[in-house]
């Protein structure tokens, strides 16, 4: 019988790349994409694979426990790759409750359903929880997050993800549920919703709007190309050790201001504009409350144990990302119509 894998949040930014990775590489798996299609979910992200015979889309909300149980009974997944979440820090500052409901309660609903359906036999089963490096809190100017770094989340988003990580481990420790976790750094790439720094700046450059840099712009993030994250998830899902966590990152730290300047430079070159055109749009704005100074991942465990290495350099990944946005302006126009404008005005006015 075909192995069936349930991927949650597969219509979102990272989830759509994970779905594509599995649907195209594993014809012998049946991939079920469960997504509520919130503002961040978009089936356009999966147009190229939607008719594949090993792919099924189900619209559903992970906070609806009864529906989740019914789905697990219907599809009897052998594996779960859980990405569905509220994912934006700024939105978590405005409305923390939605993050608790989806990220914590939604995760527990999935764990309960997996535990129930797999209860007689855990053989060949796996619950892969996709999480973030933000659970570790903030670093100073030096040091890296390892898998042993103590959790110290600061934003409502990272607190909700930390809580969900703890629940996943608790189900392993208490009930023996087979699990793996990945904690990844900031992703960028095609299909990125333009509320996050990189796609927001690309969208604003194309519309000649200011590029809002929080505080002094010296905040630092480690950036990984989204397709390399999808490959890491594939590797850990298949080869990771039961019960273990793996940090995923690119050893690629950038201060926000330098990153946005690099982005401006590349966009100007691609559009044949004079040097410095886009950088003139950079505007320093009020800081994010509780803004974490620096995230940086030590990804040596996944490298040493599973042989993982990102496939592109940051310059290549950024170039591919800009090219994708330049060739998909209809996608960008579509996701920035309607409610996006209200969100943007409220967040940046
Ligand atoms: P996203 O916001 O782009 O997508 C989230 C997806 O989840 C959307 O398709 C949305 O419709 C769906 N969703 C939201 N609430 C749901 C619910 N209640 N029921 C079912 N589906 C629901 O997020 P993303 O950036 O693709 O992140 C995916 C996962 O990876 C998240 O768990 C996030 O915490 C984690 N992560 C993200 C990053 C990053 O840089 N974006 C880095 C590390 C980890
Ligand atoms: P973001 O893309 O929201 O990801 P995260 O908060 O998960 O790291 O932000 C990346 C960095 O960019 C972070 O330090 C906040 C900063 N930032 C800005 O300076 N301006 C913006 O408009 C946004 C959205 C983010």
Short mmCIF file of C-alpha atoms and ligand atoms in Angstrom, two decimals:
data_model
loop_
_atom_site.label_atom_id
_atom_site.label_comp_id
_atom_site.label_asym_id
_atom_site.label_seq_id
_atom_site.Cartn_x
_atom_site.Cartn_y
_atom_site.Cartn_z
CA UNK A 1 0.00 0.00 0.00
CA UNK A 2 1.14 3.58 -0.72
CA UNK A 3 2.65 5.44 2.22
CA UNK A 4 0.52 8.45 3.05
CA UNK A 5 2.04 11.67 4.36
CA UNK A 6 -0.04 14.52 5.77
CA UNK A 7 1.59 17.93 5.34
CA UNK A 8 -0.10 20.77 7.23
CA UNK A 9 0.23 24.37 6.05
CA UNK A 10 1.23 23.18 2.58
CA UNK A 11 -0.32 26.19 0.83
CA UNK A 12 1.93 28.62 2.71
CA UNK A 13 5.39 29.89 1.86
CA UNK A 14 7.59 27.06 3.17
CA UNK A 15 4.85 24.42 3.11
CA UNK A 16 4.32 24.77 -0.64
CA UNK A 17 8.01 24.05 -1.26
CA UNK A 18 7.87 21.06 1.08
CA UNK A 19 4.77 19.71 -0.70
CA UNK A 20 6.51 20.11 -4.09
CA UNK A 21 9.68 18.42 -2.78
CA UNK A 22 7.68 15.37 -1.61
CA UNK A 23 5.15 15.16 -4.48
CA UNK A 24 7.85 15.32 -7.16
CA UNK A 25 10.48 13.14 -5.43
CA UNK A 26 8.22 10.42 -4.01
CA UNK A 27 5.63 9.21 -6.53
CA UNK A 28 5.13 6.22 -4.22
CA UNK A 29 3.80 8.45 -1.43
CA UNK A 30 0.31 9.91 -1.33
CA UNK A 31 0.72 13.50 -0.15
CA UNK A 32 -2.22 15.14 1.60
CA UNK A 33 -1.95 18.89 2.01
CA UNK A 34 -4.12 20.15 4.86
CA UNK A 35 -4.44 23.92 4.96
CA UNK A 36 -7.04 26.41 6.21
CA UNK A 37 -6.11 28.92 3.48
CA UNK A 38 -5.74 31.87 5.82
CA UNK A 39 -4.39 35.16 4.40
CA UNK A 40 -1.00 33.38 4.15
CA UNK A 41 -2.22 30.27 2.31
CA UNK A 42 -2.46 30.39 -1.47
CA UNK A 43 -3.19 27.50 -3.82
CA UNK A 44 -1.55 29.48 -6.64
CA UNK A 45 1.72 28.43 -4.97
CA UNK A 46 1.03 24.84 -6.06
CA UNK A 47 -0.45 25.32 -9.55
CA UNK A 48 2.34 23.30 -11.19
CA UNK A 49 1.66 20.13 -9.19
CA UNK A 50 -2.05 20.33 -8.33
CA UNK A 51 -3.04 17.67 -10.88
CA UNK A 52 -0.46 15.06 -9.85
CA UNK A 53 -2.09 11.76 -8.95
CA UNK A 54 -0.12 11.44 -5.69
CA UNK A 55 -1.37 14.83 -4.40
CA UNK A 56 -4.60 15.70 -2.57
CA UNK A 57 -5.58 19.06 -1.12
CA UNK A 58 -7.93 19.26 1.87
CA UNK A 59 -9.18 22.55 3.22
CA UNK A 60 -9.27 22.29 7.00
CA UNK A 61 -8.39 24.03 10.22
CA UNK A 62 -6.05 22.34 12.70
CA UNK A 63 -7.88 24.06 15.57
CA UNK A 64 -10.99 21.98 14.72
CA UNK A 65 -10.24 18.79 16.70
CA UNK A 66 -13.24 16.84 15.38
CA UNK A 67 -12.32 17.54 11.76
CA UNK A 68 -8.69 16.58 12.42
CA UNK A 69 -9.73 13.25 13.95
CA UNK A 70 -12.04 12.57 11.01
CA UNK A 71 -9.24 13.35 8.54
CA UNK A 72 -6.77 11.08 10.31
CA UNK A 73 -9.36 8.29 10.26
CA UNK A 74 -10.05 8.85 6.57
CA UNK A 75 -6.45 9.16 5.30
CA UNK A 76 -4.61 7.13 7.97
CA UNK A 77 -1.34 9.01 7.45
CA UNK A 78 1.92 7.16 8.18
CA UNK A 79 3.74 10.45 8.61
CA UNK A 80 2.87 14.03 9.51
CA UNK A 81 4.97 17.05 8.56
CA UNK A 82 3.50 19.92 10.52
CA UNK A 83 4.03 23.45 9.21
CA UNK A 84 0.61 25.08 9.65
CA UNK A 85 1.02 28.11 11.87
CA UNK A 86 0.54 31.79 12.37
CA UNK A 87 4.04 32.84 11.43
CA UNK A 88 4.54 36.61 11.58
CA UNK A 89 6.09 38.20 14.68
CA UNK A 90 4.49 41.63 14.11
CA UNK A 91 1.01 40.10 13.87
CA UNK A 92 1.71 38.15 17.08
CA UNK A 93 2.39 41.44 18.86
CA UNK A 94 -0.99 42.81 17.74
CA UNK A 95 -3.02 39.62 18.30
CA UNK A 96 -1.26 36.97 20.44
CA UNK A 97 -4.39 34.82 20.94
CA UNK A 98 -4.54 33.62 17.35
CA UNK A 99 -0.98 32.32 17.81
CA UNK A 100 -1.92 30.32 20.90
CA UNK A 101 -4.97 28.85 19.19
CA UNK A 102 -3.30 27.77 15.97
CA UNK A 103 0.28 27.12 17.04
CA UNK A 104 -0.33 25.51 20.43
CA UNK A 105 -3.86 24.07 20.40
CA UNK A 106 -3.68 23.18 16.70
CA UNK A 107 -0.43 21.27 17.29
CA UNK A 108 -1.91 19.41 20.28
CA UNK A 109 -4.95 18.45 18.16
CA UNK A 110 -2.62 16.90 15.57
CA UNK A 111 -0.59 15.11 18.25
CA UNK A 112 -3.78 13.67 19.79
CA UNK A 113 -5.00 12.44 16.41
CA UNK A 114 -1.61 10.87 15.57
CA UNK A 115 -1.41 9.21 19.00
CA UNK A 116 -4.92 7.81 18.62
CA UNK A 117 -4.57 6.51 15.10
CA UNK A 118 -1.07 5.08 15.63
CA UNK A 119 -1.69 3.76 19.14
CA UNK A 120 -1.40 0.09 18.34
CA UNK A 121 1.74 0.30 16.29
CA UNK A 122 4.29 3.11 16.04
CA UNK A 123 6.38 1.13 13.52
CA UNK A 124 7.11 3.25 10.41
CA UNK A 125 5.29 6.28 11.83
CA UNK A 126 6.73 9.76 12.34
CA UNK A 127 5.50 13.22 13.44
CA UNK A 128 7.85 15.92 12.11
CA UNK A 129 7.32 19.29 13.76
CA UNK A 130 8.68 22.28 11.82
CA UNK A 131 9.84 25.04 14.13
CA UNK A 132 12.02 28.10 14.34
CA UNK A 133 15.32 29.23 15.84
CA UNK A 134 13.37 32.06 17.53
CA UNK A 135 12.49 29.67 20.40
CA UNK A 136 16.08 30.11 21.65
CA UNK A 137 15.64 33.85 22.23
CA UNK A 138 18.24 36.43 21.31
CA UNK A 139 22.03 36.26 21.05
CA UNK A 140 24.46 39.08 21.73
CA UNK A 141 27.21 39.90 19.24
CA UNK A 142 28.76 36.42 19.49
CA UNK A 143 27.73 32.78 19.88
CA UNK A 144 25.42 30.42 18.00
CA UNK A 145 22.26 28.51 18.88
CA UNK A 146 22.90 24.77 19.22
CA UNK A 147 20.30 22.06 19.83
CA UNK A 148 21.21 22.28 23.54
CA UNK A 149 20.63 26.03 23.89
CA UNK A 150 17.97 26.69 26.52
CA UNK A 151 14.61 27.91 25.23
CA UNK A 152 14.07 31.62 25.98
CA UNK A 153 11.37 32.95 23.63
CA UNK A 154 10.49 36.65 23.72
CA UNK A 155 7.76 37.39 21.19
CA UNK A 156 4.24 35.91 21.38
CA UNK A 157 5.09 34.09 18.10
CA UNK A 158 8.23 32.46 19.48
CA UNK A 159 6.52 31.70 22.82
CA UNK A 160 3.76 29.85 20.95
CA UNK A 161 6.28 27.92 18.83
CA UNK A 162 8.34 27.05 21.93
CA UNK A 163 5.20 25.77 23.62
CA UNK A 164 4.32 23.63 20.60
CA UNK A 165 7.89 22.22 20.53
CA UNK A 166 7.55 21.27 24.22
CA UNK A 167 4.22 19.53 23.55
CA UNK A 168 5.75 17.51 20.70
CA UNK A 169 8.60 16.37 22.97
CA UNK A 170 6.16 15.71 25.82
CA UNK A 171 4.16 13.33 23.58
CA UNK A 172 7.40 11.51 22.77
CA UNK A 173 8.49 11.29 26.41
CA UNK A 174 5.04 10.43 27.79
CA UNK A 175 3.44 8.28 25.10
CA UNK A 176 6.44 7.23 23.03
CA UNK A 177 5.11 9.05 19.94
CA UNK A 178 7.82 8.92 17.23
CA UNK A 179 8.85 12.50 16.55
CA UNK A 180 11.54 14.72 15.05
CA UNK A 181 11.86 18.50 15.18
CA UNK A 182 13.65 21.00 12.98
CA UNK A 183 14.40 24.53 14.16
CA UNK A 184 15.27 26.67 11.17
CA UNK A 185 16.55 30.21 10.68
CA UNK A 186 14.83 32.89 8.56
CA UNK A 187 13.76 31.64 5.15
CA UNK A 188 13.52 33.61 1.92
CA UNK A 189 12.60 32.71 -1.66
CA UNK A 190 9.74 32.39 -4.16
CA UNK A 191 6.14 32.66 -2.83
CA UNK A 192 7.20 34.56 0.31
CA UNK A 193 4.27 36.57 1.65
CA UNK A 194 5.18 40.29 1.55
CA UNK A 195 4.73 40.94 5.27
CA UNK A 196 8.26 39.64 5.96
CA UNK A 197 11.33 41.81 5.42
CA UNK A 198 12.66 40.59 2.04
CA UNK A 199 9.44 40.27 0.01
CA UNK A 200 8.03 43.41 1.63
CA UNK A 201 11.07 45.39 0.45
CA UNK A 202 10.91 43.87 -3.07
CA UNK A 203 7.24 44.80 -3.29
CA UNK A 204 7.89 48.33 -2.04
CA UNK A 205 10.83 48.89 -4.41
CA UNK A 206 8.62 47.86 -7.33
CA UNK A 207 5.97 50.32 -6.14
CA UNK A 208 8.39 53.12 -5.28
CA UNK A 209 7.37 53.01 -1.59
CA UNK A 210 9.67 53.50 1.40
CA UNK A 211 11.59 50.53 2.82
CA UNK A 212 10.83 50.49 6.57
CA UNK A 213 13.84 49.48 8.67
CA UNK A 214 13.03 48.94 12.34
CA UNK A 215 15.26 50.77 14.84
CA UNK A 216 18.87 51.23 13.73
CA UNK A 217 18.81 48.28 11.30
CA UNK A 218 21.63 46.51 13.15
CA UNK A 219 19.45 43.52 14.07
CA UNK A 220 20.92 40.32 12.66
CA UNK A 221 19.31 37.23 11.15
CA UNK A 222 20.66 34.03 9.56
CA UNK A 223 19.00 33.49 6.15
CA UNK A 224 18.34 30.22 4.31
CA UNK A 225 16.87 29.74 0.81
CA UNK A 226 13.44 28.12 1.22
CA UNK A 227 14.17 25.22 -1.16
CA UNK A 228 17.17 24.32 1.00
CA UNK A 229 14.86 24.26 4.02
CA UNK A 230 12.50 21.89 2.17
CA UNK A 231 15.48 19.62 1.40
CA UNK A 232 16.52 19.64 5.05
CA UNK A 233 12.98 18.67 6.09
CA UNK A 234 13.04 15.79 3.59
CA UNK A 235 16.37 14.60 5.03
CA UNK A 236 15.36 14.83 8.69
CA UNK A 237 11.92 13.31 8.06
CA UNK A 238 13.55 10.24 6.49
CA UNK A 239 16.89 9.98 8.30
CA UNK A 240 16.64 11.96 11.54
CA UNK A 241 16.92 10.09 14.83
CA UNK A 242 13.64 9.43 16.63
CA UNK A 243 13.12 12.03 19.39
CA UNK A 244 15.86 14.37 18.15
CA UNK A 245 15.90 18.03 17.13
CA UNK A 246 17.99 19.42 14.30
CA UNK A 247 18.93 23.06 13.82
CA UNK A 248 18.80 24.14 10.17
CA UNK A 249 20.61 27.25 8.95
CA UNK A 250 22.85 28.69 6.33
CA UNK A 251 25.80 30.03 8.38
CA UNK A 252 24.71 33.22 6.65
CA UNK A 253 24.26 36.19 8.99
CA UNK A 254 23.23 39.63 7.78
CA UNK A 255 22.43 42.84 9.58
CA UNK A 256 19.04 44.00 8.27
CA UNK A 257 20.40 47.26 6.88
CA UNK A 258 23.19 45.52 4.92
CA UNK A 259 20.75 42.93 3.62
CA UNK A 260 18.32 45.57 2.36
CA UNK A 261 21.17 47.49 0.71
CA UNK A 262 22.29 44.28 -1.07
CA UNK A 263 18.70 43.69 -2.16
CA UNK A 264 18.43 47.26 -3.50
CA UNK A 265 21.71 46.83 -5.40
CA UNK A 266 20.59 43.58 -7.07
CA UNK A 267 17.14 44.93 -8.00
CA UNK A 268 18.67 48.09 -9.53
CA UNK A 269 21.09 45.97 -11.59
CA UNK A 270 18.32 43.67 -12.81
CA UNK A 271 16.07 46.59 -13.75
CA UNK A 272 18.95 48.53 -15.35
CA UNK A 273 18.45 51.48 -12.98
CA UNK A 274 21.26 53.83 -11.87
CA UNK A 275 23.17 52.64 -8.77
CA UNK A 276 21.59 53.85 -5.52
CA UNK A 277 18.06 54.33 -6.91
CA UNK A 278 16.30 51.84 -4.62
CA UNK A 279 18.49 52.51 -1.57
CA UNK A 280 17.07 56.06 -1.49
CA UNK A 281 13.80 54.49 -0.34
CA UNK A 282 15.35 53.17 2.91
CA UNK A 283 13.60 54.77 5.90
CA UNK A 284 14.32 54.08 9.56
CA UNK A 285 11.07 53.63 11.49
CA UNK A 286 9.93 52.92 15.05
CA UNK A 287 11.43 49.71 16.42
CA UNK A 288 9.52 46.47 16.97
CA UNK A 289 8.78 46.00 20.71
CA UNK A 290 10.94 43.27 22.28
CA UNK A 291 13.00 43.05 19.07
CA UNK A 292 15.53 40.17 19.31
CA UNK A 293 19.01 41.50 18.51
CA UNK A 294 20.53 38.51 16.78
CA UNK A 295 19.71 34.96 15.68
CA UNK A 296 22.48 32.64 14.47
CA UNK A 297 22.31 28.90 14.01
CA UNK A 298 24.99 26.29 14.55
CA UNK A 299 23.90 23.80 11.89
CA UNK A 300 26.79 21.38 12.41
CA UNK A 301 24.65 18.52 13.79
CA UNK A 302 22.54 18.14 10.63
CA UNK A 303 25.71 18.56 8.56
CA UNK A 304 27.76 15.94 10.45
CA UNK A 305 25.00 13.39 11.14
CA UNK A 306 22.96 13.65 7.95
CA UNK A 307 25.40 15.26 5.48
CA UNK A 308 23.21 18.35 4.95
CA UNK A 309 24.55 21.41 3.11
CA UNK A 310 22.58 24.29 1.55
CA UNK A 311 22.70 24.12 -2.26
CA UNK A 312 22.93 27.85 -3.04
CA UNK A 313 24.94 30.78 -1.71
CA UNK A 314 23.00 33.75 -0.37
CA UNK A 315 23.83 35.89 -3.42
CA UNK A 316 22.50 33.15 -5.75
CA UNK A 317 19.41 32.57 -3.62
CA UNK A 318 18.63 36.28 -3.42
CA UNK A 319 19.10 36.65 -7.17
CA UNK A 320 16.72 33.71 -7.84
CA UNK A 321 14.23 35.24 -5.39
CA UNK A 322 14.25 38.67 -7.05
CA UNK A 323 13.94 37.03 -10.50
CA UNK A 324 10.92 35.07 -9.25
CA UNK A 325 9.19 38.20 -7.95
CA UNK A 326 9.97 40.13 -11.15
CA UNK A 327 8.42 37.34 -13.24
CA UNK A 328 5.44 36.85 -10.93
CA UNK A 329 4.13 40.35 -10.39
CA UNK A 330 0.54 39.11 -10.86
CA UNK A 331 1.06 36.84 -7.81
CA UNK A 332 2.36 39.82 -5.85
CA UNK A 333 -0.52 42.08 -6.98
CA UNK A 334 -3.00 39.37 -6.03
CA UNK A 335 -1.69 38.83 -2.47
CA UNK A 336 -1.31 42.56 -1.82
CA UNK A 337 -4.88 43.43 -2.78
CA UNK A 338 -7.69 43.46 -0.23
CA UNK A 339 -6.83 42.91 3.44
CA UNK A 340 -3.08 43.30 2.93
CA UNK A 341 -3.45 47.03 2.40
CA UNK A 342 -5.35 47.39 5.69
CA UNK A 343 -2.68 45.38 7.51
CA UNK A 344 0.08 47.47 5.92
CA UNK A 345 -1.52 50.81 6.77
CA UNK A 346 -2.12 49.78 10.38
CA UNK A 347 1.38 48.35 10.83
CA UNK A 348 3.34 51.14 9.15
CA UNK A 349 1.27 54.31 9.55
P1 LIG B 1 3.11 31.02 6.30
O1 LIG B 1 2.46 32.00 7.21
O2 LIG B 1 3.59 31.45 4.96
O3 LIG B 1 2.13 29.78 6.03
C1 LIG B 1 1.38 29.19 7.03
C2 LIG B 1 0.36 28.26 6.38
O4 LIG B 1 -0.40 27.65 7.43
C3 LIG B 1 -0.63 28.97 5.46
O5 LIG B 1 -0.82 28.24 4.27
C4 LIG B 1 -1.90 29.02 6.28
O6 LIG B 1 -3.09 29.01 5.47
C5 LIG B 1 -1.79 27.75 7.11
N1 LIG B 1 -2.53 27.84 8.36
C6 LIG B 1 -2.51 28.85 9.28
N2 LIG B 1 -3.36 28.58 10.29
C7 LIG B 1 -3.91 27.35 10.01
C8 LIG B 1 -4.84 26.54 10.69
N3 LIG B 1 -5.39 26.92 11.85
N4 LIG B 1 -5.16 25.34 10.14
C9 LIG B 1 -4.60 24.93 8.98
N5 LIG B 1 -3.74 25.68 8.28
C10 LIG B 1 -3.38 26.88 8.79
O7 LIG B 1 4.28 30.38 7.16
P2 LIG B 1 5.71 29.89 6.71
O8 LIG B 1 6.65 31.03 6.73
O9 LIG B 1 5.59 29.08 5.48
O10 LIG B 1 6.09 28.95 7.93
C11 LIG B 1 5.71 27.58 7.95
C12 LIG B 1 6.20 26.94 9.24
O11 LIG B 1 7.62 27.05 9.33
C13 LIG B 1 5.64 27.59 10.49
O12 LIG B 1 5.37 26.57 11.42
C14 LIG B 1 6.77 28.49 10.98
O13 LIG B 1 6.72 28.65 12.37
C15 LIG B 1 7.99 27.69 10.55
N6 LIG B 1 9.20 28.48 10.26
C16 LIG B 1 9.13 29.58 9.46
C17 LIG B 1 10.30 30.28 9.17
C18 LIG B 1 10.30 31.47 8.24
O14 LIG B 1 11.35 32.11 8.05
N7 LIG B 1 9.20 31.80 7.60
C19 LIG B 1 11.52 29.86 9.72
C20 LIG B 1 11.54 28.73 10.54
C21 LIG B 1 10.37 28.04 10.80
P1 LIG B 2 10.85 39.29 9.60
O1 LIG B 2 11.01 39.08 8.12
O2 LIG B 2 9.54 39.78 10.11
O3 LIG B 2 11.26 37.91 10.29
P2 LIG B 2 11.53 37.61 11.89
O4 LIG B 2 10.92 38.67 12.69
O5 LIG B 2 10.86 36.30 12.05
O6 LIG B 2 13.03 37.53 12.02
O7 LIG B 2 11.97 40.31 10.08
C1 LIG B 2 13.33 40.09 9.81
C2 LIG B 2 14.10 41.23 10.43
O8 LIG B 2 13.76 42.44 9.73
C3 LIG B 2 13.75 41.48 11.88
O9 LIG B 2 14.92 41.92 12.59
C4 LIG B 2 12.73 42.61 11.82
C5 LIG B 2 13.19 43.40 10.62
N1 LIG B 2 12.12 44.10 9.86
C6 LIG B 2 12.26 45.45 9.55
O10 LIG B 2 13.27 46.10 9.89
N2 LIG B 2 11.26 46.07 8.85
C7 LIG B 2 10.13 45.41 8.47
O11 LIG B 2 9.23 46.03 7.84
C8 LIG B 2 10.01 44.01 8.79
C9 LIG B 2 8.79 43.24 8.40
C10 LIG B 2 11.03 43.41 9.48
#
